[in-house]
Amino acid sequence: MKIRRKSRFAPEVFTHSLNDIMFFLLLFFLIISTMSNPNVIKLMLPKASATQQMYKKQITLSVDENKGYFIDKEPIPFDRLEAELQNIFANVEERTVVLRVDKNLAVQDLVDVLELGAKNDIKMVMATAK
């Protein structure tokens, strides 16, 4: 009499594609971590007894549709604009002006303001709407 053994079922997990999935997850998190903004991290900074002053200054120069010039909401006539910018940026190393110009103005009006910045070594940054 021939006794046959029953073949037992052995459960198996196929892990051949697991390496690919782990590689793609690692790649995804590496790419995302390089794009994250470091300013998001909240830190408690140490205190110092002596402070160092940074010589940076940023102002806003607005030009409305009637060619009215405003430095931080103060109206300034165009003929006094260059002198006022020189006065504001006296003894400042990094000079930056955020330029807010009405969209209905001519390009020449924008170029006139940019020439003032170039002549006085002021970095002009144009503000736009979304």
Short mmCIF file of C-alpha atoms in Angstrom, two decimals:
data_model
loop_
_atom_site.label_atom_id
_atom_site.label_comp_id
_atom_site.label_asym_id
_atom_site.label_seq_id
_atom_site.Cartn_x
_atom_site.Cartn_y
_atom_site.Cartn_z
CA MET A 1 0.00 0.00 0.00
CA LYS A 2 1.32 3.28 -1.09
CA ILE A 3 0.89 6.14 1.37
CA ARG A 4 0.81 9.50 -0.20
CA ARG A 5 1.78 12.54 1.68
CA LYS A 6 -0.32 15.58 1.23
CA SER A 7 1.57 18.46 -0.21
CA ARG A 8 1.33 21.34 2.14
CA PHE A 9 0.80 24.85 0.91
CA ALA A 10 3.66 27.13 1.94
CA PRO A 11 2.63 30.83 1.94
CA GLU A 12 5.02 33.02 0.03
CA VAL A 13 5.38 36.80 -0.24
CA PHE A 14 6.81 38.07 -3.48
CA THR A 15 9.18 40.91 -2.66
CA HIS A 16 10.76 41.35 -6.04
CA SER A 17 9.13 44.73 -6.68
CA LEU A 18 9.60 45.94 -3.10
CA ASN A 19 13.11 47.17 -3.92
CA ASP A 20 11.79 49.35 -6.74
CA ILE A 21 9.06 50.82 -4.55
CA MET A 22 11.52 51.65 -1.77
CA PHE A 23 13.89 53.25 -4.29
CA PHE A 24 11.13 55.49 -5.67
CA LEU A 25 10.00 56.49 -2.18
CA LEU A 26 13.55 57.38 -1.20
CA LEU A 27 14.00 59.40 -4.37
CA PHE A 28 10.68 61.19 -3.82
CA PHE A 29 11.55 62.22 -0.26
CA LEU A 30 15.03 63.37 -1.26
CA ILE A 31 13.63 65.62 -3.97
CA ILE A 32 10.92 67.02 -1.69
CA SER A 33 13.39 67.69 1.12
CA THR A 34 15.59 69.81 -1.17
CA MET A 35 12.59 71.92 -2.21
CA SER A 36 11.43 72.67 1.31
CA ASN A 37 11.91 76.18 2.63
CA PRO A 38 14.40 76.38 5.51
CA ASN A 39 12.44 79.32 6.96
CA VAL A 40 9.67 76.93 7.96
CA ILE A 41 11.75 75.46 10.78
CA LYS A 42 11.00 77.17 14.07
CA LEU A 43 14.12 77.74 16.14
CA MET A 44 14.76 79.35 19.46
CA LEU A 45 17.83 81.42 18.76
CA PRO A 46 20.43 82.18 21.42
CA LYS A 47 20.73 85.68 22.82
CA ALA A 48 23.82 87.82 22.48
CA SER A 49 24.99 90.68 24.63
CA ALA A 50 26.28 92.74 21.68
CA THR A 51 24.30 93.32 18.53
CA GLN A 52 25.54 93.95 15.03
CA GLN A 53 23.59 96.28 12.79
CA MET A 54 22.86 95.17 9.26
CA TYR A 55 23.08 97.95 6.75
CA LYS A 56 20.10 96.94 4.66
CA LYS A 57 17.10 99.01 3.80
CA GLN A 58 14.07 98.30 1.67
CA ILE A 59 11.45 100.86 0.73
CA THR A 60 8.39 100.85 -1.49
CA LEU A 61 8.08 103.28 -4.39
CA SER A 62 4.58 103.47 -5.82
CA VAL A 63 3.53 105.27 -9.00
CA ASP A 64 -0.19 105.77 -9.60
CA GLU A 65 -1.94 106.27 -12.93
CA ASN A 66 -1.69 110.08 -12.60
CA LYS A 67 2.13 109.86 -12.31
CA GLY A 68 2.00 110.52 -8.60
CA TYR A 69 5.12 109.17 -6.85
CA PHE A 70 4.91 107.83 -3.30
CA ILE A 71 7.76 106.61 -1.10
CA ASP A 72 6.22 104.45 1.62
CA LYS A 73 2.85 106.26 1.22
CA GLU A 74 4.40 109.76 1.28
CA PRO A 75 3.82 111.79 -1.90
CA ILE A 76 7.03 112.99 -3.56
CA PRO A 77 7.28 115.06 -6.77
CA PHE A 78 9.39 113.45 -9.52
CA ASP A 79 11.99 116.23 -9.55
CA ARG A 80 12.75 115.56 -5.84
CA LEU A 81 12.61 111.75 -6.15
CA GLU A 82 16.33 111.23 -6.79
CA ALA A 83 17.39 113.48 -3.91
CA GLU A 84 14.93 111.79 -1.59
CA LEU A 85 16.21 108.32 -2.53
CA GLN A 86 19.81 109.44 -1.93
CA ASN A 87 18.78 110.87 1.42
CA ILE A 88 16.98 107.68 2.48
CA PHE A 89 19.81 105.39 1.38
CA ALA A 90 22.67 107.38 2.90
CA ASN A 91 25.13 104.99 4.65
CA VAL A 92 23.20 101.89 3.51
CA GLU A 93 25.09 99.06 1.81
CA GLU A 94 22.24 97.07 0.26
CA ARG A 95 19.73 99.40 -1.30
CA THR A 96 16.49 97.84 -2.48
CA VAL A 97 13.34 99.49 -3.78
CA VAL A 98 10.13 97.56 -4.36
CA LEU A 99 8.61 99.28 -7.37
CA ARG A 100 4.80 99.27 -7.61
CA VAL A 101 3.70 100.84 -10.89
CA ASP A 102 0.14 101.15 -12.20
CA LYS A 103 -0.45 98.97 -15.26
CA ASN A 104 -1.93 101.85 -17.26
CA LEU A 105 1.28 103.90 -17.24
CA ALA A 106 3.55 104.11 -20.26
CA VAL A 107 6.74 102.09 -20.32
CA GLN A 108 8.77 105.30 -20.49
CA ASP A 109 7.56 106.28 -17.00
CA LEU A 110 8.86 102.98 -15.66
CA VAL A 111 12.16 103.42 -17.51
CA ASP A 112 12.61 106.90 -15.99
CA VAL A 113 12.34 105.46 -12.48
CA LEU A 114 14.64 102.53 -13.33
CA GLU A 115 17.27 104.97 -14.66
CA LEU A 116 17.23 106.78 -11.31
CA GLY A 117 17.89 103.47 -9.58
CA ALA A 118 20.68 102.50 -11.96
CA LYS A 119 22.34 105.89 -11.60
CA ASN A 120 22.31 105.68 -7.79
CA ASP A 121 23.20 101.96 -7.56
CA ILE A 122 19.79 100.95 -6.18
CA LYS A 123 18.36 97.52 -6.84
CA MET A 124 14.81 97.85 -8.20
CA VAL A 125 12.35 94.98 -7.78
CA MET A 126 9.06 95.16 -9.68
CA ALA A 127 5.96 94.12 -7.76
CA THR A 128 3.23 92.38 -9.76
CA ALA A 129 -0.21 90.95 -9.09
CA LYS A 130 -0.92 87.24 -9.37
#
